[in-house]
PDB file of C-alpha atoms and ligand atoms in Angstrom:
ATOM      1  CA  MET C   1     205.014 -68.006  -7.718  1.00 98.00           C
ATOM      2  CA  LEU C   2     207.603 -65.371  -7.825  1.00 98.00           C
ATOM      3  CA  SER C   3     211.199 -65.604  -6.981  1.00 98.00           C
ATOM      4  CA  VAL C   4     213.679 -62.256  -6.849  1.00 98.00           C
ATOM      5  CA  GLU C   5     217.137 -63.372  -6.400  1.00 98.00           C
ATOM      6  CA  ASP C   6     220.166 -61.446  -5.692  1.00 98.00           C
ATOM      7  CA  LEU C   7     218.884 -58.480  -7.789  1.00 98.00           C
ATOM      8  CA  LYS C   8     220.646 -55.346  -8.265  1.00 98.00           C
ATOM      9  CA  SER C   9     219.551 -52.102  -9.892  1.00 97.00           C
ATOM     10  CA  CYS C  10     220.867 -48.511 -10.532  1.00 96.00           C
ATOM     11  CA  TYR C  11     219.746 -45.041 -11.538  1.00 96.00           C
ATOM     12  CA  GLY C  12     222.903 -43.960 -13.349  1.00 93.00           C
ATOM     13  CA  ARG C  13     226.371 -45.123 -11.494  1.00 93.00           C
ATOM     14  CA  ILE C  14     223.997 -45.204  -8.174  1.00 95.00           C
ATOM     15  CA  GLU C  15     223.034 -48.402  -6.991  1.00 96.00           C
ATOM     16  CA  ALA C  16     219.848 -48.672  -5.556  1.00 97.00           C
ATOM     17  CA  LEU C  17     219.197 -51.993  -4.697  1.00 97.00           C
ATOM     18  CA  HIS C  18     222.235 -53.921  -3.650  1.00 97.00           C
ATOM     19  CA  GLY C  19     221.213 -57.878  -4.315  1.00 97.00           C
ATOM     20  CA  VAL C  20     217.711 -58.038  -2.916  1.00 98.00           C
ATOM     21  CA  SER C  21     216.121 -61.603  -2.711  1.00 98.00           C
ATOM     22  CA  VAL C  22     212.331 -61.973  -2.402  1.00 98.00           C
ATOM     23  CA  GLU C  23     209.946 -64.764  -2.362  1.00 98.00           C
ATOM     24  CA  VAL C  24     206.314 -64.423  -3.090  1.00 98.00           C
ATOM     25  CA  ARG C  25     203.903 -67.948  -2.755  1.00 98.00           C
ATOM     26  CA  ALA C  26     200.921 -68.340  -4.522  1.00 98.00           C
ATOM     27  CA  GLY C  27     198.167 -67.191  -2.595  1.00 98.00           C
ATOM     28  CA  GLU C  28     200.044 -65.185  -0.110  1.00 98.00           C
ATOM     29  CA  ILE C  29     200.095 -61.100   0.705  1.00 98.00           C
ATOM     30  CA  VAL C  30     203.758 -60.381   1.287  1.00 98.00           C
ATOM     31  CA  SER C  31     204.415 -56.952   2.484  1.00 97.00           C
ATOM     32  CA  LEU C  32     207.560 -55.074   1.813  1.00 97.00           C
ATOM     33  CA  ILE C  33     208.154 -52.301   4.482  1.00 95.00           C
ATOM     34  CA  GLY C  34     211.021 -49.795   4.822  1.00 93.00           C
ATOM     35  CA  ALA C  35     211.585 -46.177   5.098  1.00 90.00           C
ATOM     36  CA  ASN C  36     211.795 -43.401   2.349  1.00 91.00           C
ATOM     37  CA  GLY C  37     214.299 -43.684  -0.145  1.00 93.00           C
ATOM     38  CA  ALA C  38     214.763 -47.656   1.251  1.00 95.00           C
ATOM     39  CA  GLY C  39     214.397 -49.009  -2.417  1.00 97.00           C
ATOM     40  CA  LYS C  40     210.630 -50.214  -2.373  1.00 96.00           C
ATOM     41  CA  THR C  41     209.830 -48.684  -5.621  1.00 96.00           C
ATOM     42  CA  THR C  42     212.747 -49.464  -7.428  1.00 97.00           C
ATOM     43  CA  LEU C  43     212.243 -53.242  -6.664  1.00 98.00           C
ATOM     44  CA  LEU C  44     208.392 -53.230  -7.349  1.00 98.00           C
ATOM     45  CA  ARG C  45     209.556 -51.561 -10.645  1.00 97.00           C
ATOM     46  CA  ALA C  46     211.905 -53.890 -11.392  1.00 98.00           C
ATOM     47  CA  ILE C  47     209.567 -56.459 -11.202  1.00 98.00           C
ATOM     48  CA  SER C  48     207.009 -55.140 -13.259  1.00 97.00           C
ATOM     49  CA  GLY C  49     209.871 -54.090 -16.012  1.00 97.00           C
ATOM     50  CA  VAL C  50     209.678 -50.746 -15.700  1.00 96.00           C
ATOM     51  CA  GLN C  51     213.152 -50.422 -14.131  1.00 95.00           C
ATOM     52  CA  ALA C  52     216.108 -51.990 -15.688  1.00 95.00           C
ATOM     53  CA  VAL C  53     218.169 -54.479 -13.531  1.00 96.00           C
ATOM     54  CA  SER C  54     222.097 -54.555 -13.764  1.00 96.00           C
ATOM     55  CA  ALA C  55     222.380 -58.436 -12.066  1.00 97.00           C
ATOM     56  CA  GLY C  56     220.337 -61.237 -10.331  1.00 98.00           C
ATOM     57  CA  ARG C  57     217.231 -63.285 -11.336  1.00 97.00           C
ATOM     58  CA  ILE C  58     213.338 -62.555 -11.443  1.00 98.00           C
ATOM     59  CA  VAL C  59     211.713 -65.808 -11.886  1.00 98.00           C
ATOM     60  CA  PHE C  60     207.462 -65.841 -12.299  1.00 98.00           C
ATOM     61  CA  GLU C  61     206.306 -68.929 -12.590  1.00 97.00           C
ATOM     62  CA  ASP C  62     209.229 -70.856 -13.115  1.00 95.00           C
ATOM     63  CA  ARG C  63     210.029 -68.537 -15.865  1.00 97.00           C
ATOM     64  CA  PRO C  64     212.846 -65.923 -16.242  1.00 97.00           C
ATOM     65  CA  ILE C  65     211.387 -62.809 -16.310  1.00 97.00           C
ATOM     66  CA  GLU C  66     214.077 -60.221 -15.980  1.00 96.00           C
ATOM     67  CA  ALA C  67     214.839 -59.871 -19.814  1.00 95.00           C
ATOM     68  CA  LEU C  68     211.123 -59.215 -20.756  1.00 97.00           C
ATOM     69  CA  ALA C  69     209.710 -56.016 -21.805  1.00 97.00           C
ATOM     70  CA  ALA C  70     206.847 -54.842 -19.109  1.00 96.00           C
ATOM     71  CA  HIS C  71     203.925 -55.294 -21.436  1.00 94.00           C
ATOM     72  CA  LYS C  72     204.914 -59.207 -21.730  1.00 95.00           C
ATOM     73  CA  ARG C  73     204.806 -59.391 -18.002  1.00 97.00           C
ATOM     74  CA  VAL C  74     201.627 -58.040 -17.569  1.00 96.00           C
ATOM     75  CA  ALA C  75     200.165 -60.499 -20.323  1.00 94.00           C
ATOM     76  CA  LEU C  76     201.959 -63.222 -18.070  1.00 96.00           C
ATOM     77  CA  GLY C  77     200.023 -61.969 -15.309  1.00 97.00           C
ATOM     78  CA  ILE C  78     201.850 -59.337 -13.376  1.00 97.00           C
ATOM     79  CA  ALA C  79     200.028 -56.087 -12.765  1.00 97.00           C
ATOM     80  CA  GLN C  80     201.569 -53.196 -10.921  1.00 97.00           C
ATOM     81  CA  VAL C  81     199.488 -50.288  -9.282  1.00 96.00           C
ATOM     82  CA  PRO C  82     201.965 -47.468  -9.468  1.00 93.00           C
ATOM     83  CA  GLU C  83     203.242 -45.109  -6.216  1.00 90.00           C
ATOM     84  CA  GLY C  84     201.105 -41.986  -6.650  1.00 87.00           C
ATOM     85  CA  ARG C  85     198.200 -43.923  -8.685  1.00 88.00           C
ATOM     86  CA  GLN C  86     199.183 -42.090 -12.006  1.00 92.00           C
ATOM     87  CA  LEU C  87     195.749 -41.982 -13.415  1.00 94.00           C
ATOM     88  CA  PHE C  88     194.459 -40.294 -16.785  1.00 93.00           C
ATOM     89  CA  GLU C  89     192.846 -37.601 -15.109  1.00 93.00           C
ATOM     90  CA  PRO C  90     190.864 -36.103 -17.643  1.00 94.00           C
ATOM     91  CA  ILE C  91     189.100 -39.240 -19.025  1.00 97.00           C
ATOM     92  CA  SER C  92     186.495 -40.979 -17.348  1.00 97.00           C
ATOM     93  CA  VAL C  93     186.905 -43.665 -14.481  1.00 98.00           C
ATOM     94  CA  GLU C  94     185.424 -46.191 -16.714  1.00 97.00           C
ATOM     95  CA  ASP C  95     187.612 -45.408 -19.386  1.00 96.00           C
ATOM     96  CA  ASN C  96     190.573 -45.504 -16.946  1.00 97.00           C
ATOM     97  CA  LEU C  97     189.675 -49.023 -16.130  1.00 97.00           C
ATOM     98  CA  LYS C  98     189.382 -50.136 -19.840  1.00 95.00           C
ATOM     99  CA  LEU C  99     192.917 -48.890 -20.408  1.00 94.00           C
ATOM    100  CA  GLY C 100     193.818 -51.146 -17.905  1.00 93.00           C
ATOM    101  CA  ALA C 101     192.922 -54.114 -20.343  1.00 92.00           C
ATOM    102  CA  TRP C 102     195.211 -52.648 -23.208  1.00 84.00           C
ATOM    103  CA  THR C 103     197.465 -55.712 -23.165  1.00 81.00           C
ATOM    104  CA  ARG C 104     194.341 -58.051 -23.456  1.00 82.00           C
ATOM    105  CA  ARG C 105     192.778 -59.150 -27.180  1.00 80.00           C
ATOM    106  CA  ASP C 106     189.249 -59.922 -27.619  1.00 82.00           C
ATOM    107  CA  VAL C 107     188.526 -58.183 -23.869  1.00 85.00           C
ATOM    108  CA  ASP C 108     184.916 -58.704 -22.859  1.00 88.00           C
ATOM    109  CA  PHE C 109     184.578 -55.300 -20.700  1.00 89.00           C
ATOM    110  CA  LYS C 110     181.878 -55.776 -19.093  1.00 89.00           C
ATOM    111  CA  ALA C 111     182.698 -59.318 -17.590  1.00 90.00           C
ATOM    112  CA  GLU C 112     185.820 -57.703 -16.569  1.00 92.00           C
ATOM    113  CA  LEU C 113     184.262 -54.221 -15.277  1.00 96.00           C
ATOM    114  CA  ASP C 114     181.693 -56.265 -13.229  1.00 96.00           C
ATOM    115  CA  PRO C 115     184.111 -57.620 -10.444  1.00 96.00           C
ATOM    116  CA  VAL C 116     185.860 -54.129 -10.305  1.00 97.00           C
ATOM    117  CA  TYR C 117     182.178 -52.187  -9.440  1.00 98.00           C
ATOM    118  CA  GLU C 118     181.581 -55.215  -6.829  1.00 97.00           C
ATOM    119  CA  LEU C 119     184.592 -54.546  -5.131  1.00 97.00           C
ATOM    120  CA  PHE C 120     184.376 -50.779  -5.210  1.00 97.00           C
ATOM    121  CA  PRO C 121     180.970 -49.602  -5.939  1.00 97.00           C
ATOM    122  CA  VAL C 122     181.728 -46.110  -5.705  1.00 97.00           C
ATOM    123  CA  LEU C 123     183.592 -46.283  -9.200  1.00 98.00           C
ATOM    124  CA  PHE C 124     180.253 -47.796 -10.814  1.00 98.00           C
ATOM    125  CA  GLN C 125     178.210 -44.633  -9.539  1.00 98.00           C
ATOM    126  CA  ARG C 126     181.371 -42.443 -10.716  1.00 98.00           C
ATOM    127  CA  ARG C 127     181.842 -44.234 -13.753  1.00 97.00           C
ATOM    128  CA  HIS C 128     181.465 -41.186 -16.030  1.00 98.00           C
ATOM    129  CA  ALA C 129     183.091 -38.614 -14.112  1.00 98.00           C
ATOM    130  CA  ALA C 130     186.487 -37.598 -15.194  1.00 97.00           C
ATOM    131  CA  ALA C 131     189.196 -39.607 -12.719  1.00 97.00           C
ATOM    132  CA  GLY C 132     190.896 -36.211 -11.625  1.00 96.00           C
ATOM    133  CA  THR C 133     187.508 -35.323  -9.715  1.00 97.00           C
ATOM    134  CA  LEU C 134     187.547 -38.185  -7.479  1.00 96.00           C
ATOM    135  CA  SER C 135     188.825 -38.074  -3.952  1.00 94.00           C
ATOM    136  CA  GLY C 136     192.252 -39.440  -3.052  1.00 94.00           C
ATOM    137  CA  GLY C 137     190.369 -42.482  -1.784  1.00 95.00           C
ATOM    138  CA  GLN C 138     188.508 -43.210  -4.786  1.00 96.00           C
ATOM    139  CA  GLN C 139     191.483 -42.685  -6.881  1.00 97.00           C
ATOM    140  CA  GLN C 140     193.367 -45.425  -5.181  1.00 96.00           C
ATOM    141  CA  MET C 141     190.432 -47.607  -5.943  1.00 97.00           C
ATOM    142  CA  LEU C 142     190.626 -46.815  -9.610  1.00 98.00           C
ATOM    143  CA  ALA C 143     194.183 -47.404  -9.822  1.00 97.00           C
ATOM    144  CA  ILE C 144     193.824 -50.816  -8.178  1.00 98.00           C
ATOM    145  CA  GLY C 145     190.747 -51.312 -10.403  1.00 97.00           C
ATOM    146  CA  ARG C 146     192.509 -50.543 -13.645  1.00 97.00           C
ATOM    147  CA  ALA C 147     195.347 -53.041 -12.770  1.00 97.00           C
ATOM    148  CA  LEU C 148     192.915 -55.577 -11.904  1.00 97.00           C
ATOM    149  CA  MET C 149     191.610 -55.144 -15.735  1.00 96.00           C
ATOM    150  CA  ALA C 150     194.678 -56.570 -16.779  1.00 95.00           C
ATOM    151  CA  GLY C 151     193.718 -59.833 -15.367  1.00 94.00           C
ATOM    152  CA  PRO C 152     196.433 -60.328 -13.295  1.00 96.00           C
ATOM    153  CA  ARG C 153     197.537 -63.442 -10.727  1.00 97.00           C
ATOM    154  CA  LEU C 154     200.161 -61.367  -9.171  1.00 98.00           C
ATOM    155  CA  LEU C 155     199.558 -57.793  -7.995  1.00 98.00           C
ATOM    156  CA  LEU C 156     202.287 -55.496  -7.162  1.00 98.00           C
ATOM    157  CA  LEU C 157     200.480 -52.407  -5.116  1.00 98.00           C
ATOM    158  CA  ASP C 158     202.836 -49.726  -4.089  1.00 97.00           C
ATOM    159  CA  GLU C 159     201.861 -47.469  -0.835  1.00 95.00           C
ATOM    160  CA  PRO C 160     198.274 -48.024  -1.600  1.00 95.00           C
ATOM    161  CA  SER C 161     197.455 -46.032   1.935  1.00 92.00           C
ATOM    162  CA  MET C 162     199.673 -43.049   0.996  1.00 92.00           C
ATOM    163  CA  GLY C 163     197.676 -39.820   1.845  1.00 91.00           C
ATOM    164  CA  LEU C 164     194.623 -41.380   3.003  1.00 93.00           C
ATOM    165  CA  ALA C 165     192.731 -40.861   6.149  1.00 92.00           C
ATOM    166  CA  PRO C 166     192.673 -44.304   8.526  1.00 92.00           C
ATOM    167  CA  ILE C 167     189.125 -45.261   7.408  1.00 93.00           C
ATOM    168  CA  LEU C 168     189.930 -45.284   3.652  1.00 93.00           C
ATOM    169  CA  VAL C 169     193.484 -47.149   4.722  1.00 94.00           C
ATOM    170  CA  GLU C 170     191.049 -49.914   6.134  1.00 93.00           C
ATOM    171  CA  GLN C 171     188.469 -49.793   3.089  1.00 94.00           C
ATOM    172  CA  ILE C 172     191.611 -49.994   0.446  1.00 96.00           C
ATOM    173  CA  LEU C 173     193.430 -52.936   2.918  1.00 96.00           C
ATOM    174  CA  GLY C 174     190.383 -54.850   3.347  1.00 96.00           C
ATOM    175  CA  ALA C 175     189.830 -54.640  -0.655  1.00 97.00           C
ATOM    176  CA  VAL C 176     193.074 -56.309  -0.858  1.00 97.00           C
ATOM    177  CA  GLN C 177     192.175 -59.074   1.363  1.00 97.00           C
ATOM    178  CA  ARG C 178     189.240 -59.750  -0.549  1.00 97.00           C
ATOM    179  CA  LEU C 179     191.355 -60.042  -3.409  1.00 97.00           C
ATOM    180  CA  LYS C 180     193.304 -62.675  -1.464  1.00 97.00           C
ATOM    181  CA  GLN C 181     190.329 -64.695  -1.029  1.00 97.00           C
ATOM    182  CA  THR C 182     189.345 -64.483  -4.623  1.00 96.00           C
ATOM    183  CA  GLY C 183     192.920 -66.297  -5.518  1.00 96.00           C
ATOM    184  CA  LEU C 184     194.963 -63.209  -6.173  1.00 98.00           C
ATOM    185  CA  THR C 185     198.360 -63.142  -4.955  1.00 98.00           C
ATOM    186  CA  VAL C 186     199.771 -59.613  -3.409  1.00 98.00           C
ATOM    187  CA  LEU C 187     203.322 -58.215  -2.906  1.00 98.00           C
ATOM    188  CA  LEU C 188     202.249 -54.819  -1.020  1.00 98.00           C
ATOM    189  CA  VAL C 189     204.508 -52.238  -0.500  1.00 96.00           C
ATOM    190  CA  GLU C 190     203.957 -50.008   2.278  1.00 91.00           C
ATOM    191  CA  GLN C 191     205.573 -47.090   4.861  1.00 86.00           C
ATOM    192  CA  ASN C 192     202.288 -48.024   6.662  1.00 89.00           C
ATOM    193  CA  ALA C 193     203.970 -51.102   8.638  1.00 91.00           C
ATOM    194  CA  SER C 194     201.734 -51.853  10.906  1.00 91.00           C
ATOM    195  CA  ALA C 195     198.762 -51.874   8.628  1.00 92.00           C
ATOM    196  CA  ALA C 196     200.777 -53.662   5.930  1.00 94.00           C
ATOM    197  CA  LEU C 197     201.949 -56.216   8.208  1.00 95.00           C
ATOM    198  CA  ALA C 198     198.611 -56.761   9.591  1.00 95.00           C
ATOM    199  CA  ILE C 199     196.879 -58.219   6.887  1.00 96.00           C
ATOM    200  CA  ALA C 200     200.286 -60.083   5.382  1.00 98.00           C
ATOM    201  CA  ASP C 201     201.049 -63.626   5.550  1.00 98.00           C
ATOM    202  CA  ARG C 202     204.826 -62.816   5.546  1.00 98.00           C
ATOM    203  CA  GLY C 203     206.728 -59.338   5.456  1.00 97.00           C
ATOM    204  CA  TYR C 204     210.447 -58.045   4.032  1.00 97.00           C
ATOM    205  CA  VAL C 205     212.161 -55.339   5.601  1.00 96.00           C
ATOM    206  CA  VAL C 206     214.170 -53.258   3.241  1.00 95.00           C
ATOM    207  CA  GLU C 207     217.033 -50.556   4.513  1.00 95.00           C
ATOM    208  CA  THR C 208     218.976 -48.914   1.959  1.00 95.00           C
ATOM    209  CA  GLY C 209     218.503 -51.469  -0.715  1.00 97.00           C
ATOM    210  CA  ARG C 210     219.242 -54.583   1.128  1.00 97.00           C
ATOM    211  CA  VAL C 211     216.624 -56.827   2.995  1.00 97.00           C
ATOM    212  CA  VAL C 212     217.356 -56.594   6.588  1.00 95.00           C
ATOM    213  CA  ALA C 213     214.661 -58.697   8.107  1.00 94.00           C
ATOM    214  CA  SER C 214     211.987 -61.105   6.736  1.00 96.00           C
ATOM    215  CA  GLY C 215     209.787 -63.206   8.163  1.00 97.00           C
ATOM    216  CA  ALA C 216     206.187 -64.599   9.196  1.00 98.00           C
ATOM    217  CA  ALA C 217     204.163 -61.182   9.514  1.00 97.00           C
ATOM    218  CA  ALA C 218     203.116 -61.791  13.226  1.00 95.00           C
ATOM    219  CA  GLU C 219     206.707 -62.252  14.024  1.00 95.00           C
ATOM    220  CA  LEU C 220     207.731 -59.107  12.259  1.00 95.00           C
ATOM    221  CA  LEU C 221     205.185 -57.391  14.385  1.00 93.00           C
ATOM    222  CA  ALA C 222     206.528 -58.762  17.322  1.00 92.00           C
ATOM    223  CA  ASP C 223     210.429 -58.145  16.493  1.00 91.00           C
ATOM    224  CA  LYS C 224     211.595 -55.933  19.084  1.00 88.00           C
ATOM    225  CA  ARG C 225     213.843 -53.942  16.166  1.00 86.00           C
ATOM    226  CA  VAL C 226     211.082 -53.581  13.589  1.00 87.00           C
ATOM    227  CA  ARG C 227     208.707 -52.364  16.420  1.00 88.00           C
ATOM    228  CA  ALA C 228     211.437 -49.698  17.043  1.00 85.00           C
ATOM    229  CA  ALA C 229     212.405 -48.696  13.570  1.00 85.00           C
ATOM    230  CA  TYR C 230     208.885 -48.942  11.823  1.00 83.00           C
ATOM    231  CA  LEU C 231     206.240 -48.963  14.315  1.00 80.00           C
ATOM    232  CA  GLY C 232     207.275 -46.659  16.801  1.00 72.00           C
ATOM    233  CA  VAL C 233     206.701 -48.777  19.766  1.00 67.00           C
TER     234      VAL C 233
HETATM  235  N1  ATP P   1     214.618 -41.654 -10.947  1.00 62.15           N
HETATM  236  C1  ATP P   1     215.551 -41.419  -9.759  1.00 62.15           C
HETATM  237  N2  ATP P   1     216.849 -41.162 -10.179  1.00 62.15           N
HETATM  238  C2  ATP P   1     217.909 -41.217  -9.160  1.00 62.15           C
HETATM  239  N3  ATP P   1     217.635 -42.012  -8.072  1.00 62.15           N
HETATM  240  C3  ATP P   1     216.504 -42.128  -7.723  1.00 62.15           C
HETATM  241  C4  ATP P   1     215.507 -42.469  -8.710  1.00 62.15           C
HETATM  242  N4  ATP P   1     214.424 -42.914  -8.007  1.00 62.15           N
HETATM  243  C5  ATP P   1     214.890 -43.070  -6.801  1.00 62.15           C
HETATM  244  N5  ATP P   1     216.007 -43.181  -6.503  1.00 62.15           N
HETATM  245  C6  ATP P   1     216.788 -43.453  -5.304  1.00 62.15           C
HETATM  246  O1  ATP P   1     216.888 -44.718  -5.061  1.00 62.15           O
HETATM  247  C7  ATP P   1     216.802 -45.030  -3.728  1.00 62.15           C
HETATM  248  C8  ATP P   1     215.474 -46.085  -3.926  1.00 62.15           C
HETATM  249  O2  ATP P   1     214.280 -45.007  -3.783  1.00 62.15           O
HETATM  250  P1  ATP P   1     213.332 -45.708  -3.798  1.00 62.15           P
HETATM  251  O3  ATP P   1     211.989 -44.833  -4.917  1.00 62.15           O
HETATM  252  O4  ATP P   1     212.999 -46.983  -4.729  1.00 62.15           O
HETATM  253  O5  ATP P   1     212.562 -45.911  -2.471  1.00 62.15           O
HETATM  254  P2  ATP P   1     211.042 -46.230  -1.619  1.00 62.15           P
HETATM  255  O6  ATP P   1     211.724 -47.201  -0.588  1.00 62.15           O
HETATM  256  O7  ATP P   1     210.424 -46.581  -2.638  1.00 62.15           O
HETATM  257  O8  ATP P   1     210.879 -45.116  -1.239  1.00 62.15           O
HETATM  258  P3  ATP P   1     209.378 -44.233  -0.881  1.00 62.15           P
HETATM  259  O9  ATP P   1     208.977 -44.605   0.326  1.00 62.15           O
HETATM  260  O10 ATP P   1     209.889 -42.644  -0.119  1.00 62.15           O
HETATM  261  O11 ATP P   1     208.440 -44.036  -1.655  1.00 62.15           O
HETATM  262  C9  ATP P   1     216.599 -43.957  -3.127  1.00 62.15           C
HETATM  263  O12 ATP P   1     217.980 -43.726  -2.488  1.00 62.15           O
HETATM  264  C10 ATP P   1     216.249 -42.936  -4.032  1.00 62.15           C
HETATM  265  O13 ATP P   1     216.839 -41.763  -3.943  1.00 62.15           O
HETATM  266 MG1   MG P   2     208.339 -45.833  -2.929  1.00 62.15          MG
END
């Protein structure tokens, strides 16, 4: 479904991605793990089109997209849940969700909101509340819901578990698994490697702008180097 080939990306003169290749097949959850500053966010933003690339290719469903504007990639079926959620805090939960559908014409809001509220019932209960008044976990649910409103086939998730208590991490990643069951494909970035690999089909380990290991999630979870570096065991 998605093929990232030898991708490079820079901040000014500093190269943050040194030729990264990653593949995501339809129906998979693929987890990208790595330490602070490894380049995970840069890669996700390059895929969604809000970060410029200096070399390499990004192919989505057989179409090269690296030159397409971000909103066109959304229209093709790629939606990103950004690091830090980036909600519109003063406006209501429901209006944040509706904003997620801004690239779509003739949207039937009710038909689109219903599955989001079904996935996260607490968002329905709090639909009239300002987004900024939600708890951290609820805000993460809202950020995911807003991305779903774009009608994606590929969801890019940047550290959804960040700052959340273990029970909420479980809830959020459980929701990601349910989304997979509905046919959604997911590229999940996490520093929480064990949780991310536990729900993934495959994974990639990123270190300082390079992929240093990849494989079936179960293999990575069992890999000695990965365990020592990222699982603390
Ligand atoms: N806006 C920026 N300007 C300059 N350098 C940046 C910028 N954003 C990121 N970088 C650098 O690019 C590299 C990759 O950063 P990136 O944010 O992609 O890492 P990450 O893996 O997402 O880290 P984290 O786990 O902390 O979110 C780091 O060296 C970082 O310092
Ligand atoms: Mg990041």
